[in-house]
Coordinates of C-alpha atoms and ligand atoms in Angstrom, one line a residue:
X1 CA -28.5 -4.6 23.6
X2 CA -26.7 -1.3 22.6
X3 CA -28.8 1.1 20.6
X4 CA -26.7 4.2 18.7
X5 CA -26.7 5.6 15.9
X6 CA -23.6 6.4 13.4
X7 CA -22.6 9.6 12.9
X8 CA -22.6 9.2 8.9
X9 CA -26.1 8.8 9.4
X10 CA -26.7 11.7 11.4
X11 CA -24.8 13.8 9.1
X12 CA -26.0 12.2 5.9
X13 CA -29.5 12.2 6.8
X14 CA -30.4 14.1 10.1
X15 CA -33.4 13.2 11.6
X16 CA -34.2 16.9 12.9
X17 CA -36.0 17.4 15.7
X18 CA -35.9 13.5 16.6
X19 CA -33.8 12.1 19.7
X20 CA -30.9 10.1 18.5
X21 CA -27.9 8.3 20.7
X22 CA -24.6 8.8 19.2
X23 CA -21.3 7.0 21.0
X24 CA -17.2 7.7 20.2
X25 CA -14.4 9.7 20.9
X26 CA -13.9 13.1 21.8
X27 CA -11.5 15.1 19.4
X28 CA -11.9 18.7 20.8
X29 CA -13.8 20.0 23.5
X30 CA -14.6 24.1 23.7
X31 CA -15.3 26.4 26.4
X32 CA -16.9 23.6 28.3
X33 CA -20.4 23.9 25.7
X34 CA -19.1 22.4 22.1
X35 CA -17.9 18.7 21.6
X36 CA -16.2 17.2 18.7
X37 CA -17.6 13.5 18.6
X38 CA -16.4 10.5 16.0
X39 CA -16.9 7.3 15.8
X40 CA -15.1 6.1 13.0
X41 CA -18.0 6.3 10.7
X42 CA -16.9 9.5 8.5
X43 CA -14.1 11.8 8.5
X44 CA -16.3 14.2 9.9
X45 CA -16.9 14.7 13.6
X46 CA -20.3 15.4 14.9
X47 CA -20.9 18.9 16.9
X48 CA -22.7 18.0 20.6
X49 CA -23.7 21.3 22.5
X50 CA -23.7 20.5 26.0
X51 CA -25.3 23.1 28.5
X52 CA -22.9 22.3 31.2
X53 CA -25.4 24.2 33.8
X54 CA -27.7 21.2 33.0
X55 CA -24.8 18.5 34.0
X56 CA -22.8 17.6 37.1
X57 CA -19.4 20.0 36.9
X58 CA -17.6 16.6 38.1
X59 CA -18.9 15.0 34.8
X60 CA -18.1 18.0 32.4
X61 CA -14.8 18.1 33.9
X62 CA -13.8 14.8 33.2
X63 CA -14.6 15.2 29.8
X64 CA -11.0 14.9 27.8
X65 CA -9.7 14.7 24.7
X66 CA -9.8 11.0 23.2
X67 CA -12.9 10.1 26.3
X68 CA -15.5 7.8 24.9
X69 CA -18.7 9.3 25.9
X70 CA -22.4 8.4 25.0
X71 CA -24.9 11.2 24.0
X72 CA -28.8 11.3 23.6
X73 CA -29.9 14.3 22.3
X74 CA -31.9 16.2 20.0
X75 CA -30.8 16.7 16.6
X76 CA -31.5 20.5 15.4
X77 CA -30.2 22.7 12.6
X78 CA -26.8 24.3 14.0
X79 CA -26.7 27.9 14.5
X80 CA -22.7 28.3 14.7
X81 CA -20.7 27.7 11.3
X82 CA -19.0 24.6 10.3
X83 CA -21.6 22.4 10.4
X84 CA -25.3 21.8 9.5
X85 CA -26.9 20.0 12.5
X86 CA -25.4 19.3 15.4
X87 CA -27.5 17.3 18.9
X88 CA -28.2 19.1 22.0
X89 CA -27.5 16.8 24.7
X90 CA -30.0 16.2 27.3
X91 CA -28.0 13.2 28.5
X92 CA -24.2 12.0 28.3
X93 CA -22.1 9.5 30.0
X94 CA -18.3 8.3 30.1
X95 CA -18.0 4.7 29.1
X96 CA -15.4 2.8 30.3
X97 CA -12.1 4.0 32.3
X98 CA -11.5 7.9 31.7
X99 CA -8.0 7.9 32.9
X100 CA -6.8 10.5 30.0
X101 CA -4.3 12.8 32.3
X102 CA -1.7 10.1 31.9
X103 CA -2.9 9.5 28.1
X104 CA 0.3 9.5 25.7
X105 CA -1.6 11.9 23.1
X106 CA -2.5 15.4 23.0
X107 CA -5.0 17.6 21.4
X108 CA -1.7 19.3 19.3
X109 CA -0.3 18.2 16.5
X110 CA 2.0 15.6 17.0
X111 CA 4.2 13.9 14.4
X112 CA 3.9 10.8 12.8
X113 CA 7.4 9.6 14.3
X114 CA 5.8 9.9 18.0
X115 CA 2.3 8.6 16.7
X116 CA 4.3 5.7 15.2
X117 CA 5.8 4.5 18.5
X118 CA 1.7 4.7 19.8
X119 CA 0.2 2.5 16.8
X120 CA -2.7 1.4 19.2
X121 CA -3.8 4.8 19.8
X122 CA -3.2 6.2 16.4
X123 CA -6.0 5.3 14.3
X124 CA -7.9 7.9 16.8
X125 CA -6.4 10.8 15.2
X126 CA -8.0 12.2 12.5
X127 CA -5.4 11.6 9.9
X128 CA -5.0 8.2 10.4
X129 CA -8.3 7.3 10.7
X130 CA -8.8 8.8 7.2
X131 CA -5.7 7.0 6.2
X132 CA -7.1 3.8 7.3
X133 CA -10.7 4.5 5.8
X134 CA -8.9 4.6 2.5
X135 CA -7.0 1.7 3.0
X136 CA -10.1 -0.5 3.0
X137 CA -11.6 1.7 -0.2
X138 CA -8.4 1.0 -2.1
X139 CA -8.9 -3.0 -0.9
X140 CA -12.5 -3.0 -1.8
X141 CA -11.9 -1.7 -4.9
X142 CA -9.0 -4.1 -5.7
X143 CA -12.3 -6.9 -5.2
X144 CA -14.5 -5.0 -7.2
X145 CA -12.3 -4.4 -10.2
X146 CA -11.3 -7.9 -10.8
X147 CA -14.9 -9.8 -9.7
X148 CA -16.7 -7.0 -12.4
X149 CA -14.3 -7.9 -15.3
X150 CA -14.3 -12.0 -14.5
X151 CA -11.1 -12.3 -12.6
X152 CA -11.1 -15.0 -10.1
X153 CA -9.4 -14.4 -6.6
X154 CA -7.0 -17.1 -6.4
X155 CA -5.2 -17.9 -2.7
X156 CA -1.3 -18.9 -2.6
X157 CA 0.0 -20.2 -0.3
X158 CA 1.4 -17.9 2.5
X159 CA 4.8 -21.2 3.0
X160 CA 6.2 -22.1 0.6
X161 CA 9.2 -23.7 -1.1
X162 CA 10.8 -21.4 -3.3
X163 CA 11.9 -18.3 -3.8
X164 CA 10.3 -16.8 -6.5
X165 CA 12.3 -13.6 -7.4
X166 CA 15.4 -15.5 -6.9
X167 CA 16.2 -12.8 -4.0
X168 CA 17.1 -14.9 -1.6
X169 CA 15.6 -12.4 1.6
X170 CA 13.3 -14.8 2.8
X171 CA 11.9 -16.0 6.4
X172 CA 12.4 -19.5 7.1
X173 CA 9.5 -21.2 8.4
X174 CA 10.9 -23.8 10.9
X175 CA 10.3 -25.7 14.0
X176 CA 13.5 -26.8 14.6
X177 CA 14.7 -26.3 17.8
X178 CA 17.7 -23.5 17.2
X179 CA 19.1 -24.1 20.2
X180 CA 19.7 -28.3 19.4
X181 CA 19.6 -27.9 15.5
X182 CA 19.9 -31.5 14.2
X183 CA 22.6 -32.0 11.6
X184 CA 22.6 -34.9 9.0
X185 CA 26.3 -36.6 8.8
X186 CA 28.3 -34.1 6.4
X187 CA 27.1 -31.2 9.1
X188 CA 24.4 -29.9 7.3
X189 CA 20.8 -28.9 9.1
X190 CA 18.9 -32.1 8.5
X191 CA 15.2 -30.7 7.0
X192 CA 14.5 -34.0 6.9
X193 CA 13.1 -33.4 10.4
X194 CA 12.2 -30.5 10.3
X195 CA 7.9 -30.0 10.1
X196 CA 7.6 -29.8 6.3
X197 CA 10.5 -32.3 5.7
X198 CA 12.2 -29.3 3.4
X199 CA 13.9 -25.7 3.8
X200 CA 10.3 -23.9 3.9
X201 CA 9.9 -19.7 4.4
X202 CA 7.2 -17.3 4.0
X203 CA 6.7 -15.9 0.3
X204 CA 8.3 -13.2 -1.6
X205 CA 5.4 -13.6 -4.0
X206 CA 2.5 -15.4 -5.2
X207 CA 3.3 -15.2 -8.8
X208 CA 4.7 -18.5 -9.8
X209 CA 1.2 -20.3 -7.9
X210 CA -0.8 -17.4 -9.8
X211 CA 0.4 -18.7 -12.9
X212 CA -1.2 -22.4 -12.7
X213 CA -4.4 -20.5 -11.5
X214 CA -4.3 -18.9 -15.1
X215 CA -3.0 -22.0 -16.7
X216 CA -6.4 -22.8 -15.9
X217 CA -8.9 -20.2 -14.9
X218 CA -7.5 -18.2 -17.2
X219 CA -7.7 -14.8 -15.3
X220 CA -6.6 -14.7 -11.8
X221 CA -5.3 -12.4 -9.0
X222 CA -3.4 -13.2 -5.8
X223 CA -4.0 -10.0 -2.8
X224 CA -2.4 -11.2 0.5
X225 CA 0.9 -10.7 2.9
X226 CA 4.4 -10.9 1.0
X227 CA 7.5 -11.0 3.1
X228 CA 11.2 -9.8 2.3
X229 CA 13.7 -9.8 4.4
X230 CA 15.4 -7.4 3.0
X231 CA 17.4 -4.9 5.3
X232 CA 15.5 -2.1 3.9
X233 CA 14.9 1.2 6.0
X234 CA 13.8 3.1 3.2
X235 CA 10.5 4.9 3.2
X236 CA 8.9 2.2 0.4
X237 CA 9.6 -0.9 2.3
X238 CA 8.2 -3.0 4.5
X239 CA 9.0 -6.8 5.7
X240 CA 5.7 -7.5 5.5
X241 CA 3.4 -5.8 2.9
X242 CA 0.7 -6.8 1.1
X243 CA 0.6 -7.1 -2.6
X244 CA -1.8 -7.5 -5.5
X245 CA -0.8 -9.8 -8.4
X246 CA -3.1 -10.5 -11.6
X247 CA -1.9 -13.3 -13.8
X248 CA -3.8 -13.7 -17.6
X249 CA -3.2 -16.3 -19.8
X250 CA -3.3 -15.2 -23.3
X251 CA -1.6 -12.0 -22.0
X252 CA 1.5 -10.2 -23.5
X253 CA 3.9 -7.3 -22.6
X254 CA 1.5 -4.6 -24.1
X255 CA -1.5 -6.6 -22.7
X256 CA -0.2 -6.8 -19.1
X257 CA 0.9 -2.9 -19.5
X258 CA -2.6 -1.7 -20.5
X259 CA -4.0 -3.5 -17.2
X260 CA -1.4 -2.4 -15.2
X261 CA -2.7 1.6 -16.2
X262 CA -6.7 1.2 -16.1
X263 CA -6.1 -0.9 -12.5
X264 CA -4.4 2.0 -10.7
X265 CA -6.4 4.3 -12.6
X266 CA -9.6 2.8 -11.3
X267 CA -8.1 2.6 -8.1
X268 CA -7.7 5.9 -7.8
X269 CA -11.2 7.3 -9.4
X270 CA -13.0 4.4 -6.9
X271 CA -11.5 6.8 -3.8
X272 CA -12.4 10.0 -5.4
X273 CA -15.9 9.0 -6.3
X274 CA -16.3 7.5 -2.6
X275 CA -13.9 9.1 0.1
X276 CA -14.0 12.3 -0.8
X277 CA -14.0 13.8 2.6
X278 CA -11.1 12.0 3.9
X279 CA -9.1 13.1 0.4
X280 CA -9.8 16.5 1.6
X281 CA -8.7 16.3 5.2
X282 CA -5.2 14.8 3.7
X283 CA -5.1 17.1 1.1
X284 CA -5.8 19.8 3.5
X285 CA -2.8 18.4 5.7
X286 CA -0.2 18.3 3.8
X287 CA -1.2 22.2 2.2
X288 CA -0.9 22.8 6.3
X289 CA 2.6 21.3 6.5
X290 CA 4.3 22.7 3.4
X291 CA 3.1 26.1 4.2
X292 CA 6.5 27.3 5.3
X293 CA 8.6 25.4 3.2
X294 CA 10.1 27.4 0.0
X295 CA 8.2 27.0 -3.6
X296 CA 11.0 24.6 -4.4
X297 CA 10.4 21.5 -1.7
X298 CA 6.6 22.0 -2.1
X299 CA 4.5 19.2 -4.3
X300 CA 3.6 21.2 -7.7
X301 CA 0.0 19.8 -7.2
X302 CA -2.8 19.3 -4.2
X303 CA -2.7 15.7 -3.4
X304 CA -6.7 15.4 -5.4
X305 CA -5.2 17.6 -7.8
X306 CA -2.6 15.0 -8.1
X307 CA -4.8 12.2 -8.0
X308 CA -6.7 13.7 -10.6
X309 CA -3.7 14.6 -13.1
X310 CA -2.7 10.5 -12.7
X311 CA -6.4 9.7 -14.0
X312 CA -7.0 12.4 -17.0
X313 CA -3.1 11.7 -18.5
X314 CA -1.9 9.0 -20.4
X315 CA 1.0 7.1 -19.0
X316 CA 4.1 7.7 -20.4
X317 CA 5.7 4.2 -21.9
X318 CA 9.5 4.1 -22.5
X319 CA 11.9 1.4 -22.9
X320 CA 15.1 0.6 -20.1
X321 CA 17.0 1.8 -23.5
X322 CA 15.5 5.1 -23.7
X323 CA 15.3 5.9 -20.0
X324 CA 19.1 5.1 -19.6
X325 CA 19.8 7.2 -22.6
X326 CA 17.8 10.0 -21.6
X327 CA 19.3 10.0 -18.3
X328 CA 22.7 10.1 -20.3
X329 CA 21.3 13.8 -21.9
X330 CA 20.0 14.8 -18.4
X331 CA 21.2 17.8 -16.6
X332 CA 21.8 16.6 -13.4
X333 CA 23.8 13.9 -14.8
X334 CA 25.9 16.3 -17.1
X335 CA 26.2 18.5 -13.9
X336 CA 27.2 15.3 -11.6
X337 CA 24.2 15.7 -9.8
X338 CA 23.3 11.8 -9.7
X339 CA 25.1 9.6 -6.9
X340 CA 24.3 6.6 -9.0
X341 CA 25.6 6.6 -12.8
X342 CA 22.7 5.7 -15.4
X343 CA 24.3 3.4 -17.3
X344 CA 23.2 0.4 -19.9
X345 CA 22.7 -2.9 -17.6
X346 CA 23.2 -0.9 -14.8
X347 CA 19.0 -1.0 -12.2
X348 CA 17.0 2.5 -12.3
X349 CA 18.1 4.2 -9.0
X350 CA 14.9 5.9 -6.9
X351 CA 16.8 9.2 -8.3
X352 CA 16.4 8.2 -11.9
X353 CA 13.0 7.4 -11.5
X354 CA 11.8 10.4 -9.9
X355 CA 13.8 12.4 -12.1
X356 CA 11.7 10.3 -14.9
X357 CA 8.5 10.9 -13.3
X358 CA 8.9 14.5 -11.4
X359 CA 11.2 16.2 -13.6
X360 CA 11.2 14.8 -17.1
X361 CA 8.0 13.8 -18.1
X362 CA 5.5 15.1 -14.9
X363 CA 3.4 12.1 -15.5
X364 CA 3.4 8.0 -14.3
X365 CA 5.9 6.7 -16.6
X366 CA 6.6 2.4 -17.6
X367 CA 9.6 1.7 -18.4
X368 CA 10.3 -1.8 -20.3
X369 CA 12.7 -4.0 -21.7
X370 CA 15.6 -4.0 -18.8
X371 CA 18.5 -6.1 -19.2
X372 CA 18.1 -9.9 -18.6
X373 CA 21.0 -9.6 -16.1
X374 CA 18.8 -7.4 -13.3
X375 CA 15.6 -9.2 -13.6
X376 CA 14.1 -12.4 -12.5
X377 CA 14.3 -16.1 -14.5
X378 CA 10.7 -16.5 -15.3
X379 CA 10.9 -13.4 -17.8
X380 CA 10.1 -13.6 -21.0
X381 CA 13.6 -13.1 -23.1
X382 CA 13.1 -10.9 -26.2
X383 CA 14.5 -10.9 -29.6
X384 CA 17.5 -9.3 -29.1
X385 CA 18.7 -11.9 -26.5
X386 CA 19.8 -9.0 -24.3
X387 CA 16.4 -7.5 -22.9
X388 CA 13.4 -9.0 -21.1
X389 CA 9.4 -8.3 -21.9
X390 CA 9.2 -6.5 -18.3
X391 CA 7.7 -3.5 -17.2
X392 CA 7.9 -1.1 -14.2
X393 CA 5.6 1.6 -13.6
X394 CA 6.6 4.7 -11.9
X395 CA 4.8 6.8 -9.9
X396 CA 5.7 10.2 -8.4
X397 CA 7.1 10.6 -5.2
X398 CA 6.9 6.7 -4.7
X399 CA 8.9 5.7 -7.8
X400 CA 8.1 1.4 -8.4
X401 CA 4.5 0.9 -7.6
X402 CA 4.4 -2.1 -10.2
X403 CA 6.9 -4.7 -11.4
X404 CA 5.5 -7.0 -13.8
X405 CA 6.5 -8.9 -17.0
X406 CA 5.4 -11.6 -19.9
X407 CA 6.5 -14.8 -18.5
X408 CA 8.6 -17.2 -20.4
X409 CA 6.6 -20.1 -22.1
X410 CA 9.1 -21.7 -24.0
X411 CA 10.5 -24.5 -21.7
X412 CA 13.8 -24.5 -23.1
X413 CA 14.7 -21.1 -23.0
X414 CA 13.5 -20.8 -19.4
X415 CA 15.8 -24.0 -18.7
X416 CA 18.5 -22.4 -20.1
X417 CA 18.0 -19.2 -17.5
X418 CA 17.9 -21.0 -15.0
X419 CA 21.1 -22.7 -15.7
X420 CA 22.7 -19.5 -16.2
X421 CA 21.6 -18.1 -12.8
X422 CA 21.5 -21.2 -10.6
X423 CA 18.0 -22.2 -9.9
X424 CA 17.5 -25.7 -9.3
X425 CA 15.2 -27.1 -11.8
X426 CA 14.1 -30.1 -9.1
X427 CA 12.5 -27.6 -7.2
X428 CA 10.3 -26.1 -10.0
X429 CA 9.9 -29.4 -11.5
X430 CA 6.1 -28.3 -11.4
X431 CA 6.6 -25.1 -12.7
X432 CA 8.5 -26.7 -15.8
X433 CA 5.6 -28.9 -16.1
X434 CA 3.2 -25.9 -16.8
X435 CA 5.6 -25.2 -20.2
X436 CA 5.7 -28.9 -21.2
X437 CA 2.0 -29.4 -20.8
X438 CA -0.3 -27.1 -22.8
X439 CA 1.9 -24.1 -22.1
X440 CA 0.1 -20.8 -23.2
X441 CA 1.7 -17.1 -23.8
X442 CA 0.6 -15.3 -20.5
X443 CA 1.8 -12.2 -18.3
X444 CA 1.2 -10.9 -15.2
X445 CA 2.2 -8.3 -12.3
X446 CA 2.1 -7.1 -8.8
X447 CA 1.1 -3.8 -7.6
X448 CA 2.7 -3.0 -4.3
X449 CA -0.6 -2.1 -1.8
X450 CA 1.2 -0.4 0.5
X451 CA 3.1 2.1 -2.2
X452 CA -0.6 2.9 -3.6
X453 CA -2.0 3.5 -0.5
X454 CA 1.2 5.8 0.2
X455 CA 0.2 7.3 -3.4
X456 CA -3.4 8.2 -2.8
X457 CA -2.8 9.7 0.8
X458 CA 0.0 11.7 -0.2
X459 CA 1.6 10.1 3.1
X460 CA 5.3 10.2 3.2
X461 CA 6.5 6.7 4.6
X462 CA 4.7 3.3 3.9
X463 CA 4.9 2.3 7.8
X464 CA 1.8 5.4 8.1
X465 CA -0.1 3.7 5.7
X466 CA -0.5 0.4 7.5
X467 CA -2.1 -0.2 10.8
X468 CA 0.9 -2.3 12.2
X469 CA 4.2 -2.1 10.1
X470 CA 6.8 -4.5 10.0
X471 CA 10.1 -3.5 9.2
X472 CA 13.7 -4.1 10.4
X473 CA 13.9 -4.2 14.6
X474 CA 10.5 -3.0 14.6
X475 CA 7.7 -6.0 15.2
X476 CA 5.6 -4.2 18.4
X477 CA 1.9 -4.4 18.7
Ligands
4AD501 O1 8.8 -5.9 -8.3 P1 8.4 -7.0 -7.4 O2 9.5 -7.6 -6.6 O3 7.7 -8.1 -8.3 C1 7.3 -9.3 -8.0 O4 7.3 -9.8 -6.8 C2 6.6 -10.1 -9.1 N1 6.5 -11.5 -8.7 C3 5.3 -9.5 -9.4 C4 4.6 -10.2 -10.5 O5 5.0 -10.0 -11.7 N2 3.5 -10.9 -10.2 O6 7.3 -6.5 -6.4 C5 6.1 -6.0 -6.9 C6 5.7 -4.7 -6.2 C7 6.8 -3.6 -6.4 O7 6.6 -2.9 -7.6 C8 6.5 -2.7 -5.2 O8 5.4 -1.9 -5.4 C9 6.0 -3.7 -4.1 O9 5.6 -4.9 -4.8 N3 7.1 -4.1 -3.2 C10 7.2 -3.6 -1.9 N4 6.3 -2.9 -1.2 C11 6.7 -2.6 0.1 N5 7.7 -3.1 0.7 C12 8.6 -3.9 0.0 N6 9.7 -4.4 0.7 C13 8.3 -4.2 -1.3 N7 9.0 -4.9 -2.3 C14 8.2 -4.8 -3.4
MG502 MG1 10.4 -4.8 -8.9

């Protein structure tokens, strides 16, 4: 059995004067005496001081960066700066192969294009690491939030049937052969035979399962894979990102748009409160890289400043009316500055939601009410006939963190949209059912996980924020 102790533990609670055994990687060595160690445990590495007159020279020089060694030592109150203990090592070993002079990374900075290409090695650094740390916070406290106010976690399925944002950018699911296809007589591919007897792909979204689960449960939430095939190369998408989507019955527009705000809210307080020290390291980082640009492409805020600011303020709530309106008044619009033109009916470009967010109003902004025309069937249609009860809300640098909306409960005028855009009613047949049969006012939405992750690291492309990204030609590791 393997006996070690976590660094955390030693650096939480140090058991001075004790003999510990600590095990990881080695960040940075110096003048042959002073080790950086982690283990994954904490942000923070642990100081070993190795008198390397004490140790074979063979053994000290093999000693690299990124070798995984094993130390026993004593723990003792440091006498350098930095740090407030550190172990004197009386013995240390390599584990494993040490073959590092042909190892892809380096001590030096490297940039997050390079690490990209080297995903398997990556989460070593000590950016990533912390990125990854506070993916699991942000996870955990997705759990938390919704378990504490009595949500149930409902599972959809992964294949299904339908596409539920009428998109269209789906992955079939199929175990056809494509090389022998079989065709039925008027030359069409026979799904007959095909494993699930139907067209099947992999889902765009949980939400139209979530919304039996609160048919009935009253208060769900779906948090697993979503896929879009969308040929996306933007620095917000992914083909394969997760998403979170709550689903309430007795739920409308304003109800759905206060949960959207305390949810991200808490989200963010749950890291602060509990990753503190990996905040700081990315905060730290980005300071690091914007040194030298000018005042102008700098953030106006630390990234925990930031965070902070997006916790203390009030959202800003606006209807599609008022945003395309304001956009209308705008300077860079007068001055041609826009590449898209805001107009009524028109979707909200990235550039008119970040001048929303960044420029306008310096705060998360929800915008609601957008035109039936851009949105999905299953919205709720308003008054005027002309608007939907959705909602989107905006976050800086990110832009659409949260698409959500009141559902339509009235079985006729959800038959009549999806006559008007084409969806075959045979295929919902058990989605119509949930109107005809003790139907119930309810909304709903779906945070994109990746985009908050993105948010609260301050990193600047989703494919950094997940341990293996999916996106268009790129499926490695
Ligand atoms: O706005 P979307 O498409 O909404 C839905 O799928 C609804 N069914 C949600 C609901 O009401 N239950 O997607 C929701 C969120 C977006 O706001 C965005 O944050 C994220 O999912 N998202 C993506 N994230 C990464 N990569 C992509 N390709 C994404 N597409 C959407
Ligand atoms: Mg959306």
């Amino acid at each position: 059995m393997i006996t070690r102790t976590e660094i955390t533990k030693v650096l939480q609670n140090p058991p001075l004067d004790s003999e510990v055994t600590v095990m990881g990687w080695v960040r940075a060595y110096r003048g042959r005496r002073f080790i950086a160690l982690f283990d994954g445990s904490t942000s923070q590495t642990l100081q070993i001081v190795v008198d390397f007159e004490n140790f074979p020279e063979e053994l000290i020089n093999s000693i690299k960066f990124h070798s995984c060694i094993s130390v026993t030592g004593t723990v003792v109150k440091s006498q350098g700066a930095g740090q407030d203990v550190e172990v004197v090592a009386k013995s240390l070993e390599i584990l494993g192969e040490n073959n590092l002079d042909e190892y892809p990374l380096q001590a030096k900075k490297q940039t997050v294009e390079f690490l990209r290409e080297h995903a398997h090695l990556r989460t070593r650094t000590a950016t990533f690491s912390a990125v990854f740390r506070i993916r699991h916070a942000v996870a955990y406290a997705v759990h938390k939030y919704f378990n504490d106010r009595g949500y149930y976690y409902y599972h959809t399925p992964i294949i299904t049937g339908s596409d539920a944002e009428g998109a269209g950018e789906m992955f079939r699911v199929s175990t056809l052969d494509p090389a022998d296809t079989p065709m039925t007589e008027d030359q069409q591919v026979d799904y007959n035979q095909d494993f699930f007897g139907k067209p099947t792909n992999l889902t765009v979204s949980g939400q139209l399962q979530a919304e039996i689960g609160a048919l009935a449960l009253g208060k769900v939430y779906t948090f697993g894979p979503t896929f879009r095939a969308e040929n996306s190369n933007t620095t917000r998408h992914l083909s394969e990102f997760w998403m979170i989507e709550p689903e309430v019955a007795f739920f409308d527009l304003d109800n759905d748009m206060d949960l959207a705000e305390d949810f991200v809210k808490y989200l963010i307080t749950y890291v602060l409160d509990h990753f503190a020290g990996d905040l700081e390291l990315l905060d730290k980082r980005i300071q690091d890289a914007e040194k030298n640009l000018p005042q102008a492409q700098r953030r106006p805020m630390g990234l925990i400043e930031m965070l902070r600011f997006v916790v203390d303020n009030e959202f800003e709530r606006i209807t599609y009316t008022e945003a395309i309106e304001l956009l209308r008044r705008s300077k860079p619009f007068k001055k041609g500055k826009f590449e898209f033109e805001p107009h009524w009916g028109a979707d909200l470009q990235a550039e008119h939601e970040r001048f929303l967010v960044e420029k306008h109003f310096k705060k998360p902004v929800i915008v609601r009410d957008y035109p039936k025309d851009i949105k999905a069937f299953y919205m709720r249609m308003n008054d005027d006939d002309k608007t939907v009860a959705a909602m989107d809300v905006l976050f800086p640098y990110i832009g659409e963190v949260i698409g959500g909306s009141q559902r339509e409960e009235r079985q006729s005028v959800l038959l009549e949209r999806m006559k008007e855009m084409d969806i075959p009613e045979e295929e919902l047949w058990w989605y119509l059912d949930l109107r005809r049969f003790g139907g119930a006012p309810h909304a709903g939405f779906g945070l994109g996980f990746g985009r908050m992750v993105q948010f609260i690291t301050g990193m600047t492309n989703i494919r950094d924020v997940i341990p293996f990204p999916r996106a268009p030609r790129l499926a490695e590791f």
